[in-house]
Coordinates of C-alpha atoms (C1' of nucleotides) in Angstrom, one line a residue:
Chain A
M11 CA -14.2 -17.8 -4.4
R12 CA -16.5 -18.1 -1.9
L13 CA -15.7 -14.8 0.6
S14 CA -16.6 -17.8 3.8
R15 CA -13.2 -19.5 3.1
F16 CA -11.3 -16.7 1.6
F17 CA -8.7 -14.4 3.7
L18 CA -10.1 -11.4 4.2
P19 CA -9.9 -9.2 7.6
I20 CA -11.8 -6.3 6.5
M21 CA -11.6 -3.4 10.0
K22 CA -14.5 -1.4 10.5
E23 CA -12.1 0.9 12.2
I24 CA -9.6 3.2 11.0
P25 CA -5.7 1.6 12.2
K26 CA -4.8 5.5 13.8
E27 CA -0.9 5.2 11.6
A28 CA -2.7 5.5 8.8
E29 CA -2.9 9.2 7.2
I30 CA -3.9 9.0 3.4
V31 CA -7.3 7.7 2.1
S32 CA -5.3 5.0 0.3
H33 CA -4.2 3.4 3.1
R34 CA -6.3 3.7 5.2
L35 CA -8.6 1.9 2.8
M36 CA -6.0 -0.6 1.7
L37 CA -5.7 -1.4 5.6
R38 CA -9.4 -1.3 5.9
A39 CA -10.1 -3.7 3.1
G40 CA -7.5 -6.4 4.2
M41 CA -5.2 -5.8 1.3
M42 CA -1.6 -5.8 3.4
R43 CA -0.5 -5.2 6.4
Q44 CA 2.8 -3.2 7.7
E45 CA 5.7 -5.4 9.3
A46 CA 7.8 -2.6 9.4
A47 CA 8.6 1.0 8.5
G48 CA 8.0 1.1 5.1
I49 CA 7.4 -2.4 4.9
Y50 CA 4.3 -4.3 3.9
A51 CA 2.7 -8.1 3.8
F52 CA 0.1 -8.5 0.6
L53 CA -2.7 -10.0 2.2
P54 CA -4.5 -11.9 -0.6
L55 CA -7.5 -9.4 -1.9
G56 CA -3.9 -6.8 -2.2
L57 CA -1.9 -9.8 -3.9
R58 CA -4.7 -10.0 -6.7
V59 CA -4.3 -6.6 -7.5
L60 CA -1.0 -6.3 -7.2
R61 CA -0.9 -9.7 -9.9
K62 CA -3.2 -7.3 -12.1
I63 CA -1.2 -4.3 -12.2
E64 CA 1.9 -6.3 -12.7
Q65 CA 0.2 -7.7 -15.7
I66 CA -0.9 -5.3 -17.8
V67 CA 2.2 -3.5 -17.2
R68 CA 4.4 -6.7 -18.7
E69 CA 1.9 -7.1 -21.7
E70 CA 2.7 -3.4 -22.8
Q71 CA 6.5 -3.6 -22.1
N72 CA 5.8 -7.0 -24.3
R73 CA 4.4 -5.1 -26.8
A74 CA 6.8 -2.4 -27.2
G75 CA 9.1 -5.0 -27.7
A76 CA 11.1 -5.3 -24.1
I77 CA 11.7 -8.2 -23.3
E78 CA 11.8 -10.0 -19.5
L79 CA 13.9 -11.3 -17.2
L80 CA 14.9 -11.5 -13.4
M81 CA 17.9 -9.5 -11.7
P82 CA 18.5 -10.6 -8.2
T83 CA 17.5 -8.6 -5.5
I84 CA 20.9 -9.2 -4.0
Q85 CA 23.8 -7.5 -5.4
S86 CA 27.8 -7.0 -4.7
A87 CA 29.5 -4.2 -3.9
D88 CA 31.9 -4.3 -6.6
L89 CA 29.7 -4.0 -9.4
W90 CA 28.8 -0.7 -8.1
R91 CA 32.1 0.3 -7.1
E92 CA 32.2 -0.1 -11.0
S93 CA 30.5 2.7 -11.6
G94 CA 31.5 4.6 -8.9
R95 CA 27.7 4.6 -7.2
Y96 CA 28.5 2.9 -4.5
D97 CA 29.9 5.8 -2.4
A98 CA 28.4 8.5 -4.8
Y99 CA 24.7 6.9 -3.2
G100 CA 24.3 8.0 0.3
K101 CA 22.4 5.8 3.4
E102 CA 19.6 5.3 1.2
M103 CA 21.2 1.7 -0.1
L104 CA 20.9 -1.2 2.5
R105 CA 24.2 -2.7 2.8
I106 CA 25.0 -5.8 4.2
K107 CA 27.7 -8.6 4.5
D108 CA 27.5 -12.2 3.6
R109 CA 29.4 -14.9 6.2
H110 CA 32.4 -14.5 4.1
E111 CA 32.6 -10.7 5.1
R112 CA 31.9 -9.9 1.5
E113 CA 30.0 -6.4 1.0
M114 CA 27.0 -6.9 -0.3
L115 CA 23.6 -4.3 -1.3
Y116 CA 19.7 -5.2 -1.4
G117 CA 19.4 -3.2 -4.6
P118 CA 18.0 -0.1 -5.4
T119 CA 18.1 0.1 -8.8
N120 CA 19.6 -2.1 -11.4
E121 CA 21.3 -0.4 -13.8
E122 CA 24.7 -1.9 -13.0
M123 CA 23.4 -5.2 -13.1
I124 CA 22.0 -4.8 -16.8
T125 CA 25.2 -3.5 -17.7
E126 CA 27.0 -6.4 -16.7
I127 CA 24.4 -8.7 -18.0
F128 CA 24.4 -6.6 -21.4
R129 CA 28.6 -6.3 -21.8
A130 CA 29.2 -10.3 -20.8
Y131 CA 27.1 -11.1 -23.7
V132 CA 26.8 -7.9 -26.8
R133 CA 29.3 -7.0 -29.1
S134 CA 28.3 -5.9 -31.9
Y135 CA 25.7 -3.3 -33.5
K136 CA 23.4 -5.9 -35.1
D137 CA 21.8 -7.1 -31.6
L138 CA 20.5 -4.0 -30.9
P139 CA 18.3 -2.3 -30.1
L140 CA 18.4 -4.1 -26.7
N141 CA 15.6 -3.4 -24.4
L142 CA 15.9 -6.0 -21.1
Y143 CA 13.4 -5.2 -18.5
H144 CA 12.3 -6.9 -15.0
I145 CA 10.0 -6.7 -12.3
Q146 CA 11.8 -7.1 -8.6
W147 CA 11.8 -5.8 -5.6
K148 CA 13.5 -2.8 -4.2
F149 CA 14.3 -1.3 -1.1
R150 CA 15.8 2.7 -0.9
D151 CA 16.8 2.9 3.2
E152 CA 14.2 6.1 2.6
V153 CA 14.6 8.7 5.2
R154 CA 10.8 9.4 6.4
P155 CA 9.0 6.4 4.9
R156 CA 5.0 7.5 4.9
F157 CA 1.7 7.5 2.9
G158 CA 1.4 3.4 3.2
L159 CA 2.8 1.8 -0.2
M160 CA 3.0 4.7 -1.5
R161 CA 6.3 5.7 -0.1
G162 CA 7.5 2.7 1.1
R163 CA 11.5 1.4 1.7
E164 CA 10.4 -1.7 0.1
F165 CA 9.1 -1.7 -3.6
L166 CA 8.0 -3.9 -6.7
M167 CA 9.6 -2.1 -9.4
K168 CA 9.5 -2.7 -13.1
D169 CA 12.6 -1.7 -14.5
A170 CA 13.7 -1.5 -18.2
Y171 CA 17.2 -0.4 -19.7
S172 CA 17.7 0.2 -23.5
F173 CA 20.6 -0.1 -25.5
D174 CA 21.5 2.0 -28.5
L175 CA 24.3 2.6 -31.1
D176 CA 23.6 5.8 -30.7
Q177 CA 21.6 8.9 -29.3
A178 CA 18.8 8.5 -32.1
G179 CA 18.7 4.7 -31.3
A180 CA 18.2 6.1 -27.8
R181 CA 15.7 8.4 -28.5
H182 CA 13.6 5.9 -30.8
S183 CA 14.2 3.6 -27.7
Y184 CA 12.8 6.1 -25.3
N185 CA 9.7 6.9 -27.4
K186 CA 8.7 3.4 -27.7
M187 CA 8.8 3.6 -23.4
F188 CA 7.2 6.6 -23.6
V189 CA 4.1 5.2 -26.0
A190 CA 3.9 1.9 -23.9
Y191 CA 3.7 4.0 -20.4
L192 CA 0.6 6.0 -22.1
R193 CA -0.8 2.7 -23.1
T194 CA 0.0 1.0 -19.5
F195 CA -1.7 3.7 -17.2
A196 CA -5.2 3.9 -20.0
R197 CA -5.3 0.2 -19.3
L198 CA -5.7 0.8 -15.7
G199 CA -8.1 3.6 -15.9
L200 CA -6.0 6.2 -14.9
K201 CA -5.5 9.2 -16.5
S202 CA -1.5 10.1 -17.1
I203 CA 0.6 12.6 -18.0
P204 CA 3.6 12.9 -19.0
M205 CA 6.0 16.0 -17.1
R206 CA 9.3 17.0 -18.1
A207 CA 11.0 16.4 -15.3
E208 CA 14.7 17.2 -14.3
S209 CA 17.3 15.9 -17.0
G210 CA 20.2 14.6 -14.7
P211 CA 23.8 14.5 -15.7
I212 CA 22.9 14.1 -19.5
G213 CA 20.8 16.9 -19.8
G214 CA 18.0 17.8 -23.5
D215 CA 14.8 16.7 -23.6
M216 CA 14.7 12.7 -22.4
S217 CA 13.3 12.8 -19.4
H218 CA 9.4 12.5 -18.3
E219 CA 7.6 11.9 -15.1
F220 CA 4.2 10.6 -15.9
I221 CA 1.6 11.9 -13.6
I222 CA -1.7 10.7 -13.0
L223 CA -4.3 12.8 -11.7
A224 CA -5.9 12.0 -8.4
S225 CA -7.6 14.7 -6.1
T226 CA -5.9 13.7 -2.9
G227 CA -2.6 13.7 -4.6
E228 CA 0.8 14.7 -3.2
S229 CA 1.7 16.8 -5.6
E230 CA 0.3 19.8 -7.8
V231 CA 0.5 19.8 -11.3
Y232 CA -0.4 22.6 -13.6
C233 CA -1.3 21.4 -17.5
H234 CA -3.2 21.9 -20.8
K235 CA -6.2 21.3 -20.5
D236 CA -5.9 19.9 -24.0
Y237 CA -3.9 16.9 -21.9
L238 CA -7.1 15.2 -21.2
D239 CA -8.4 14.5 -24.3
I240 CA -5.7 13.7 -26.3
P241 CA -6.3 10.7 -27.8
V242 CA -3.8 7.2 -26.2
P243 CA -2.6 5.6 -29.1
G244 CA -3.9 1.9 -29.4
A245 CA -2.9 -1.6 -29.0
D246 CA -2.5 -1.9 -32.8
V247 CA 0.4 1.1 -32.6
D248 CA 3.2 -0.1 -34.7
F249 CA 6.3 0.4 -32.2
D250 CA 9.0 0.0 -35.3
D251 CA 7.6 3.1 -37.0
I252 CA 10.3 6.1 -36.1
V253 CA 8.3 9.5 -37.5
G254 CA 4.9 8.3 -36.1
L255 CA 6.2 7.6 -32.5
Q256 CA 8.3 10.8 -32.7
S257 CA 5.2 12.6 -33.5
T258 CA 2.8 10.6 -31.1
V259 CA 5.2 12.0 -28.2
D260 CA 6.0 15.8 -29.8
Q261 CA 1.9 15.7 -29.6
W262 CA 2.2 14.9 -25.6
T263 CA 4.9 17.0 -24.6
S264 CA 4.0 20.1 -26.8
N265 CA 1.8 21.3 -24.9
Y266 CA 2.4 23.2 -21.1
A267 CA 2.7 20.4 -18.3
A268 CA 4.5 20.9 -15.4
T269 CA 4.3 19.6 -11.5
S270 CA 5.1 22.1 -8.7
D271 CA 8.3 22.4 -8.3
M272 CA 8.9 22.7 -11.9
H273 CA 6.1 25.1 -12.3
D274 CA 6.9 28.5 -14.2
A275 CA 3.6 30.7 -13.9
A276 CA 4.7 32.9 -16.6
A277 CA 4.5 30.3 -19.4
F278 CA 1.3 28.9 -17.3
G279 CA -0.8 32.5 -17.4
Q280 CA 0.3 32.3 -21.7
I281 CA -2.6 29.1 -21.7
S282 CA -6.1 31.0 -22.2
A283 CA -7.6 30.6 -19.1
D284 CA -10.3 28.3 -19.5
K285 CA -7.8 26.2 -20.9
Q286 CA -5.6 26.0 -17.8
V287 CA -6.0 22.9 -15.5
A288 CA -4.6 23.4 -11.8
A289 CA -4.6 19.7 -10.2
R290 CA -3.3 17.3 -8.1
G291 CA -1.4 13.9 -9.2
I292 CA 0.8 11.4 -7.9
E293 CA 4.2 10.3 -9.9
V294 CA 3.7 6.5 -11.2
G295 CA 6.1 6.4 -13.9
H296 CA 9.4 7.9 -14.7
I297 CA 12.0 7.9 -18.0
F298 CA 14.9 9.2 -18.9
Y299 CA 17.9 9.0 -21.1
F300 CA 21.3 8.8 -20.0
G301 CA 23.3 8.1 -22.7
T302 CA 26.9 6.4 -21.8
K303 CA 27.0 7.2 -18.0
Y304 CA 27.5 3.4 -17.1
S305 CA 28.4 1.8 -20.4
E306 CA 31.4 4.1 -20.7
P307 CA 33.4 3.2 -17.0
M308 CA 31.7 -0.3 -17.1
K309 CA 33.2 -1.2 -20.6
A310 CA 30.0 -2.4 -22.2
V311 CA 30.8 -1.7 -25.6
V312 CA 30.0 -2.6 -29.2
S313 CA 31.4 -2.7 -32.6
G314 CA 30.0 -0.6 -35.0
P315 CA 29.3 -1.0 -38.5
D316 CA 32.9 0.5 -39.5
G317 CA 34.5 -1.7 -36.7
I318 CA 35.2 0.5 -33.7
E319 CA 34.0 0.0 -30.2
K320 CA 32.1 2.2 -29.0
P321 CA 30.3 2.3 -25.0
V322 CA 26.3 1.9 -25.7
H323 CA 23.6 4.9 -24.6
M324 CA 21.0 3.4 -22.4
G325 CA 17.7 4.7 -20.9
S326 CA 16.0 3.6 -17.8
Y327 CA 12.5 3.3 -17.5
G328 CA 10.9 2.7 -14.3
I329 CA 7.1 2.4 -13.5
G330 CA 6.3 1.4 -9.3
P331 CA 3.1 -1.3 -10.0
S332 CA 3.0 -1.3 -5.6
R333 CA 2.8 2.6 -5.7
L334 CA 0.2 2.0 -8.2
V335 CA -2.2 0.1 -6.1
A336 CA -2.2 3.1 -4.1
A337 CA -1.8 5.2 -6.3
I338 CA -5.5 3.6 -7.9
I339 CA -7.2 3.8 -4.5
E340 CA -6.3 8.0 -4.7
A341 CA -7.7 8.0 -8.0
S342 CA -10.5 6.0 -7.3
H343 CA -13.0 5.7 -4.4
D344 CA -15.7 7.3 -2.3
D345 CA -16.9 7.6 1.4
A346 CA -17.9 3.7 0.8
G347 CA -14.3 2.5 -0.2
I348 CA -12.8 1.2 -3.0
K349 CA -13.6 2.1 -6.6
W350 CA -11.6 -0.6 -8.7
P351 CA -11.8 -0.4 -12.2
E352 CA -12.2 -3.2 -13.6
A353 CA -8.5 -3.7 -15.1
V354 CA -7.6 -4.1 -11.8
A355 CA -10.0 -5.4 -9.8
P356 CA -9.6 -8.4 -7.7
F357 CA -12.4 -10.1 -8.6
R358 CA -14.5 -8.7 -10.9
V359 CA -18.1 -10.1 -9.5
A360 CA -19.2 -10.3 -6.2
I361 CA -22.0 -12.5 -5.4
L362 CA -24.6 -11.4 -2.5
N363 CA -26.6 -14.1 -0.7
L364 CA -28.4 -11.9 1.2
K365 CA -30.4 -14.4 3.1
Q366 CA -27.6 -17.2 3.8
G367 CA -29.3 -20.6 4.7
D368 CA -33.1 -19.9 3.3
S369 CA -33.2 -22.9 0.1
A370 CA -34.0 -21.0 -2.6
T371 CA -32.1 -18.0 -2.2
D372 CA -29.0 -20.4 -1.2
T373 CA -29.7 -22.6 -5.0
A374 CA -29.8 -19.6 -6.9
C375 CA -26.4 -18.1 -5.3
E376 CA -24.8 -21.8 -6.0
G377 CA -25.8 -22.1 -9.2
F378 CA -25.1 -18.6 -10.6
Y379 CA -21.7 -18.9 -8.7
R380 CA -21.3 -21.9 -10.8
D381 CA -22.3 -20.6 -14.2
L382 CA -19.8 -17.4 -13.2
M383 CA -16.9 -19.7 -12.3
G384 CA -17.8 -21.8 -16.0
K385 CA -17.2 -18.5 -18.0
G386 CA -14.4 -18.2 -16.5
I387 CA -15.1 -15.0 -14.5
D388 CA -13.6 -13.7 -10.8
V389 CA -16.1 -13.8 -8.8
L390 CA -16.4 -14.1 -4.7
Y391 CA -19.3 -15.0 -3.3
D392 CA -20.4 -13.8 0.0
D393 CA -21.8 -17.1 1.8
T394 CA -21.3 -15.7 4.9
D395 CA -24.0 -15.4 7.4
Q396 CA -23.6 -11.8 7.6
R397 CA -26.7 -9.8 7.3
A398 CA -27.3 -7.6 4.6
G399 CA -26.3 -4.8 5.4
S400 CA -22.8 -5.8 6.2
K401 CA -22.8 -7.3 2.9
F402 CA -22.9 -4.8 1.2
A403 CA -21.1 -2.4 3.0
T404 CA -18.1 -5.1 2.7
A405 CA -18.5 -5.0 -1.2
D406 CA -18.6 -1.9 -1.5
L407 CA -15.6 -1.7 0.9
I408 CA -13.3 -4.0 -1.0
G409 CA -14.3 -2.4 -4.5
I410 CA -16.2 -5.1 -6.7
P411 CA -17.3 -3.6 -9.9
W412 CA -20.4 -5.1 -10.2
Q413 CA -22.4 -6.9 -7.3
V414 CA -24.9 -9.4 -8.3
V415 CA -27.1 -8.6 -5.2
I416 CA -29.8 -12.7 -5.1
G417 CA -32.6 -12.3 -2.1
P418 CA -36.0 -13.0 -1.4
K419 CA -37.2 -10.0 -2.7
G420 CA -35.5 -10.6 -6.5
L421 CA -36.1 -13.7 -6.6
A422 CA -40.1 -13.7 -6.0
A423 CA -40.6 -11.6 -9.1
G424 CA -37.5 -14.1 -10.9
T425 CA -34.5 -11.3 -11.0
F426 CA -30.9 -10.4 -9.4
E427 CA -30.3 -6.9 -8.7
V428 CA -26.9 -5.6 -10.3
K429 CA -25.4 -3.1 -9.4
K430 CA -22.3 -1.7 -10.6
R431 CA -19.9 0.2 -8.3
A432 CA -18.1 2.6 -10.5
D433 CA -21.4 4.9 -10.2
G434 CA -23.8 3.0 -7.8
S435 CA -26.4 2.1 -10.6
R436 CA -28.2 -0.4 -10.5
E437 CA -31.0 -2.8 -12.8
N438 CA -33.1 -5.7 -12.2
L439 CA -32.2 -8.0 -14.9
S440 CA -32.9 -12.2 -14.9
P441 CA -30.5 -15.1 -14.3
A442 CA -30.1 -14.8 -18.4
A443 CA -29.7 -11.3 -18.6
T444 CA -27.9 -10.7 -15.9
I445 CA -24.7 -13.3 -17.4
D446 CA -24.9 -11.6 -21.0
L447 CA -24.1 -8.4 -19.2
L448 CA -21.3 -9.6 -17.0
T449 CA -19.5 -11.6 -19.8
R450 CA -19.9 -9.0 -22.8
Chain B
rC28 C1' 18.1 14.0 9.7
rG29 C1' 16.2 18.2 12.9
rG30 C1' 11.7 19.1 15.7
rA31 C1' 6.7 17.0 18.3
rG32 C1' 4.2 12.8 19.5
rC33 C1' 2.6 7.7 20.7
rA34 C1' 3.6 2.4 22.5
rU35 C1' -2.9 -0.9 27.9
rA36 C1' -6.6 -7.4 24.0
rG37 C1' -6.8 -8.2 16.6
rC38 C1' -8.6 -3.0 15.9
rG39 C1' -10.1 2.0 18.4
rC40 C1' -9.5 4.1 23.1
rA41 C1' -9.8 4.6 29.3
rG42 C1' -7.1 4.2 33.3
rU43 C1' -1.0 7.1 34.3
rC44 C1' -0.8 13.5 37.2
rC45 C1' -2.1 10.9 42.6
rG46 C1' 1.6 3.7 42.6
rG47 C1' -3.2 -0.8 45.9
rU48 C1' -7.9 -6.7 42.2
rA49 C1' -6.5 -3.9 34.1
rG50 C1' -11.1 -1.3 32.3
rC51 C1' -14.8 0.3 27.8
rG52 C1' -16.3 -0.1 22.1
rC53 C1' -15.8 -3.0 17.7
rA54 C1' -14.5 -7.9 16.6
rC55 C1' -14.0 -13.1 18.6
rC56 C1' -17.1 -17.9 20.9
rU57 C1' -22.4 -19.6 23.0
rC58 C1' -27.2 -19.3 23.4
rG59 C1' -31.8 -17.4 21.7
rU60 C1' -34.7 -13.8 18.7
rU61 C1' -33.4 -11.0 13.7
rU62 C1' -32.5 -10.5 8.7
rG63 C1' -32.8 -5.9 1.5
rG64 C1' -27.6 -1.0 4.1
rG65 C1' -22.4 -2.5 9.3
rA66 C1' -29.2 -6.3 14.5
rC67 C1' -30.8 -7.0 19.9
rG68 C1' -30.5 -9.7 24.3
rA69 C1' -27.8 -13.1 28.0
rG70 C1' -23.2 -15.9 28.9
rG71 C1' -18.4 -16.0 27.2
rG72 C1' -12.5 -16.3 26.0
rG73 C1' -8.7 -13.3 25.2
rG74 C1' -3.1 -8.9 28.6
rU75 C1' 4.1 -11.2 30.4
rC76 C1' 0.6 -3.0 30.1
rG77 C1' 6.6 -2.3 23.9
rC78 C1' 12.0 -4.4 26.3
rA79 C1' 15.8 -4.2 30.5
rG80 C1' 16.8 -1.9 34.8
rG81 C1' 15.8 0.7 39.2
rU82 C1' 12.7 2.6 43.7
rU83 C1' 9.0 0.5 46.9
rC84 C1' 5.6 -3.2 51.5
rG85 C1' 3.3 -2.9 46.6
rA86 C1' 4.9 -0.3 39.4
rA87 C1' 0.5 0.2 33.3
rU88 C1' 1.1 4.5 36.8
rC89 C1' 7.4 7.0 39.7
rC90 C1' 13.3 7.1 38.0
rU91 C1' 16.7 5.7 34.3
rG92 C1' 18.1 3.8 29.5
rC93 C1' 16.8 1.4 25.5
rU94 C1' 13.6 -0.2 21.3
rG95 C1' 9.7 0.0 18.0
rC96 C1' 6.1 3.6 14.9
rU97 C1' 3.6 7.5 14.1
rC98 C1' 3.1 13.3 12.3
rC99 C1' 5.8 18.0 10.7
rG100 C1' 10.6 20.0 8.0
rA101 C1' 14.5 18.4 4.0
rC102 C1' 14.8 14.4 0.5
rC103 C1' 13.1 10.7 -3.2
rA104 C1' 10.1 5.2 -7.7

RNA sequence: CGGAGCAUAGCGCAGUCCGGUAGCGCACCUCGUUUGGGACGAGGGGGUCGCAGGUUCGAAUCCUGCUGCUCCGACCA
């Protein structure tokens, strides 16, 4: 992409409404625009990041055996009356009427609808286990939206729903998602820690919030230092290995970890002082088992091997990709701007033509741009007639992981300057060595 | 939902108390000089001053009502 033809409305000054760093940087980097309280338009740069996050989430869901579908944003009130939640949900639910005065709602979540879909087709235990998910916009009419994408009213959510014959099966389904989440956040370049969450109506130990560590995170978290070093399961993890998966989950849940509202100072004090970690974090995922809470009232039943119909045991698993865009920035930025992890960067490489209009630099940049494009690398070529300093500032602000600086100085020596945004390191490399580095 | 505040050019703000030609910086356009960390000079364009009433010869400014947004608290992917 040529910057001169891209739509990148960056700002030098900070809009006053933006309070937290991710919100400020997203506005300054031209990633999104507020259209109403808690409602945002994604501009091209922001959309690129959102799509990359979404794709990683999708790949890890698929790897764990979940199957993607897509449910609508608008739902019928009748469905929610069946579960009893239409009245229970409260004002957070956006309720609307169609032209025939039928009561509808903009879905804040999809347990009812997925249960309706399940019961329409699945009759036998032989079709279990089943895990269906979608990535769809949700709307929750929060009293007070704030912090930009971190707490918007409209947000993108990946929500998965598992169906099993019994609780033992449900535990395995839960564990699959648990491990999938560990892998997902690791791939996004984040350090995530599962923390025991309010167990809800069912009780038990099958509810966890996934918190990522970020110095500017909104909640305080306390955990055992060992969490920072536990290896995340590799891509070859066997999701059908019930025992193996359980031991991974055990490893990730045996030590102390809690957010401030669940914090037990005494228990935390038991940990030796050098192993205590008090940090800040952001909730980016939540998984829980809720048994037959919806299957019972909504009659989602299957016949077991004994021929007897039983309500299925369900769990649900949420990740907010739109919140993750902001969360990643909170976890990875500096005074100059965003530092995207390579996996989610809107562009992997930026080419900075330091002397636009000079035939030697133009030729070198154009050629190199074509070479990278030919290799299938996401590259943003700054071919604007801005001065060098302005181009450096822009590239740093929007956080492109690799900046290839091409100017008369380097060209005289036959080299490009390659800067790594993550640590600011630079080296002068020949064009061939640069290509080599970027395609490694 | 309780409390506080804001609304003037794309962004950041002054002007409002004390009514009298709507301003500044950045951004944008033109020309020139510049060109390795957000250049300089000259010229230029852009506004129903959130909306609706009212007072007045005259309202961004005073009065009334409304709307939108932000922050603190309670609540949450």
